[in-house]
Amino acid sequence: MQLAVLTALFLSFASSSLAYLVNVPNGYQGWKENGPQPLEWSRVDTDAEYFAVVLTNQDRTVLPYDIVLEKYVDGTHLKKEIRLPQDGCPTGDHFRVNLVKSADEPNTIYAQSSEFSIKRW
């Protein structure tokens, strides 16, 4: 019985490592508050072809609510310039980008970036 449980856990971890992965932004390469910003990811053939991009921050004093940045991204392109809101974007630390199923289903997260900073120009 324990072997079956360990095998199931191993397979779930292995399969989760073979999905969308956000490469940029990251803890070393963050974003600026204005203008197009780089988003890069990797994927496998079994990943969904399209996704939406959501900006989030656990510190709700910095970002009171999540922002949908892109509603329909072709995942096969592996990178995209993301335009931040025209009225600017909050600056600070602990931001993350989520690749989600759709703008209507933001809780179905395909991948999440590591934490990064958004800085002033």
mmCIF file of C-alpha atoms in Angstrom:
data_model
loop_
_atom_site.group_PDB
_atom_site.id
_atom_site.type_symbol
_atom_site.label_atom_id
_atom_site.label_comp_id
_atom_site.label_asym_id
_atom_site.label_seq_id
_atom_site.Cartn_x
_atom_site.Cartn_y
_atom_site.Cartn_z
ATOM 1 C CA MET A 1 0.000 0.000 0.000
ATOM 2 C CA GLN A 2 2.763 2.494 0.890
ATOM 3 C CA LEU A 3 4.552 1.791 -2.379
ATOM 4 C CA ALA A 4 1.386 2.606 -4.328
ATOM 5 C CA VAL A 5 0.986 5.906 -2.469
ATOM 6 C CA LEU A 6 4.635 6.842 -3.005
ATOM 7 C CA THR A 7 4.393 5.962 -6.689
ATOM 8 C CA ALA A 8 1.256 8.089 -7.097
ATOM 9 C CA LEU A 9 2.945 11.026 -5.360
ATOM 10 C CA PHE A 10 6.054 10.678 -7.508
ATOM 11 C CA LEU A 11 3.992 10.601 -10.697
ATOM 12 C CA SER A 12 1.975 13.649 -9.663
ATOM 13 C CA PHE A 13 5.170 15.604 -8.950
ATOM 14 C CA ALA A 14 6.758 14.427 -12.193
ATOM 15 C CA SER A 15 3.739 15.348 -14.275
ATOM 16 C CA SER A 16 3.454 18.767 -12.627
ATOM 17 C CA SER A 17 7.028 19.529 -13.645
ATOM 18 C CA LEU A 18 6.141 18.975 -17.297
ATOM 19 C CA ALA A 19 3.764 21.884 -17.730
ATOM 20 C CA TYR A 20 3.863 25.620 -18.396
ATOM 21 C CA LEU A 21 6.763 27.310 -16.644
ATOM 22 C CA VAL A 22 7.170 31.089 -16.437
ATOM 23 C CA ASN A 23 10.813 31.990 -17.103
ATOM 24 C CA VAL A 24 10.551 35.820 -17.239
ATOM 25 C CA PRO A 25 9.718 37.801 -15.140
ATOM 26 C CA ASN A 26 11.549 36.317 -12.188
ATOM 27 C CA GLY A 27 13.440 37.356 -9.077
ATOM 28 C CA TYR A 28 16.362 38.581 -11.200
ATOM 29 C CA GLN A 29 14.516 40.138 -14.122
ATOM 30 C CA GLY A 30 11.478 42.101 -13.027
ATOM 31 C CA TRP A 31 9.391 44.678 -14.843
ATOM 32 C CA LYS A 32 9.233 48.463 -15.156
ATOM 33 C CA GLU A 33 6.009 50.315 -14.301
ATOM 34 C CA ASN A 34 5.260 51.489 -17.872
ATOM 35 C CA GLY A 35 5.654 50.261 -21.416
ATOM 36 C CA PRO A 36 5.800 46.743 -22.837
ATOM 37 C CA GLN A 37 7.327 44.165 -20.511
ATOM 38 C CA PRO A 38 8.765 40.733 -21.355
ATOM 39 C CA LEU A 39 6.897 37.525 -20.590
ATOM 40 C CA GLU A 40 8.618 34.261 -21.501
ATOM 41 C CA TRP A 41 7.581 30.702 -20.757
ATOM 42 C CA SER A 42 8.190 27.097 -21.692
ATOM 43 C CA ARG A 43 5.573 24.425 -22.314
ATOM 44 C CA VAL A 44 5.012 20.868 -23.455
ATOM 45 C CA ASP A 45 2.741 19.693 -26.268
ATOM 46 C CA THR A 46 0.026 18.557 -23.862
ATOM 47 C CA ASP A 47 -0.394 22.031 -22.328
ATOM 48 C CA ALA A 48 -3.440 24.087 -23.250
ATOM 49 C CA GLU A 49 -2.800 26.122 -26.388
ATOM 50 C CA TYR A 50 -4.155 29.416 -25.026
ATOM 51 C CA PHE A 51 -4.119 31.167 -21.670
ATOM 52 C CA ALA A 52 -4.762 34.533 -20.011
ATOM 53 C CA VAL A 53 -2.177 36.529 -18.049
ATOM 54 C CA VAL A 54 -2.989 37.883 -14.582
ATOM 55 C CA LEU A 55 -0.831 40.131 -12.392
ATOM 56 C CA THR A 56 -1.165 39.524 -8.662
ATOM 57 C CA ASN A 57 0.451 40.487 -5.377
ATOM 58 C CA GLN A 58 -0.224 38.973 -1.965
ATOM 59 C CA ASP A 59 0.205 42.414 -0.408
ATOM 60 C CA ARG A 60 -3.202 43.954 -1.130
ATOM 61 C CA THR A 61 -1.962 47.375 0.005
ATOM 62 C CA VAL A 62 0.289 47.331 -3.087
ATOM 63 C CA LEU A 63 -2.203 45.751 -5.515
ATOM 64 C CA PRO A 64 -5.750 45.655 -4.089
ATOM 65 C CA TYR A 65 -7.027 43.275 -6.787
ATOM 66 C CA ASP A 66 -5.593 41.081 -9.522
ATOM 67 C CA ILE A 67 -5.279 42.628 -12.987
ATOM 68 C CA VAL A 68 -5.944 40.708 -16.189
ATOM 69 C CA LEU A 69 -3.153 41.881 -18.491
ATOM 70 C CA GLU A 70 -3.916 39.690 -21.523
ATOM 71 C CA LYS A 71 -7.095 37.738 -22.203
ATOM 72 C CA TYR A 72 -5.975 35.458 -25.008
ATOM 73 C CA VAL A 73 -2.324 34.439 -25.467
ATOM 74 C CA ASP A 74 -1.143 31.762 -27.883
ATOM 75 C CA GLY A 75 1.025 29.554 -25.688
ATOM 76 C CA THR A 76 2.960 28.116 -28.621
ATOM 77 C CA HIS A 77 4.805 31.430 -29.164
ATOM 78 C CA LEU A 78 6.799 31.051 -25.893
ATOM 79 C CA LYS A 79 7.147 34.821 -25.371
ATOM 80 C CA LYS A 80 5.119 37.995 -25.579
ATOM 81 C CA GLU A 81 5.513 41.669 -24.796
ATOM 82 C CA ILE A 82 2.904 42.492 -22.149
ATOM 83 C CA ARG A 83 1.434 45.969 -22.045
ATOM 84 C CA LEU A 84 0.738 47.181 -18.541
ATOM 85 C CA PRO A 85 -2.301 49.379 -17.803
ATOM 86 C CA GLN A 86 -2.096 52.808 -19.459
ATOM 87 C CA ASP A 87 -2.579 54.573 -16.163
ATOM 88 C CA GLY A 88 0.559 52.857 -14.890
ATOM 89 C CA CYS A 89 1.137 49.989 -12.590
ATOM 90 C CA PRO A 90 1.921 49.894 -8.886
ATOM 91 C CA THR A 91 5.580 49.486 -8.042
ATOM 92 C CA GLY A 92 7.125 47.346 -5.361
ATOM 93 C CA ASP A 93 8.002 43.764 -4.553
ATOM 94 C CA HIS A 94 6.267 40.381 -4.340
ATOM 95 C CA PHE A 95 4.448 40.537 -7.678
ATOM 96 C CA ARG A 96 3.643 37.349 -9.582
ATOM 97 C CA VAL A 97 2.289 36.621 -13.026
ATOM 98 C CA ASN A 98 -0.210 33.803 -13.328
ATOM 99 C CA LEU A 99 -0.898 32.002 -16.603
ATOM 100 C CA VAL A 100 -4.542 31.013 -16.189
ATOM 101 C CA LYS A 101 -7.165 29.127 -18.161
ATOM 102 C CA SER A 102 -9.067 32.309 -19.099
ATOM 103 C CA ALA A 103 -9.969 35.753 -17.828
ATOM 104 C CA ASP A 104 -13.271 34.212 -16.686
ATOM 105 C CA GLU A 105 -11.480 31.361 -14.886
ATOM 106 C CA PRO A 106 -8.524 33.024 -13.116
ATOM 107 C CA ASN A 107 -8.440 30.391 -10.374
ATOM 108 C CA THR A 108 -7.422 27.680 -12.854
ATOM 109 C CA ILE A 109 -3.710 28.453 -12.798
ATOM 110 C CA TYR A 110 -1.480 26.746 -15.342
ATOM 111 C CA ALA A 111 1.722 28.374 -14.058
ATOM 112 C CA GLN A 112 2.885 31.076 -11.694
ATOM 113 C CA SER A 113 6.072 33.109 -11.915
ATOM 114 C CA SER A 114 8.435 33.441 -9.035
ATOM 115 C CA GLU A 115 8.116 36.705 -7.120
ATOM 116 C CA PHE A 116 9.526 39.761 -8.879
ATOM 117 C CA SER A 117 9.675 43.530 -8.483
ATOM 118 C CA ILE A 118 8.094 46.261 -10.557
ATOM 119 C CA LYS A 119 10.294 49.354 -10.512
ATOM 120 C CA ARG A 120 9.927 52.953 -11.595
ATOM 121 C CA TRP A 121 11.687 53.986 -14.785
#
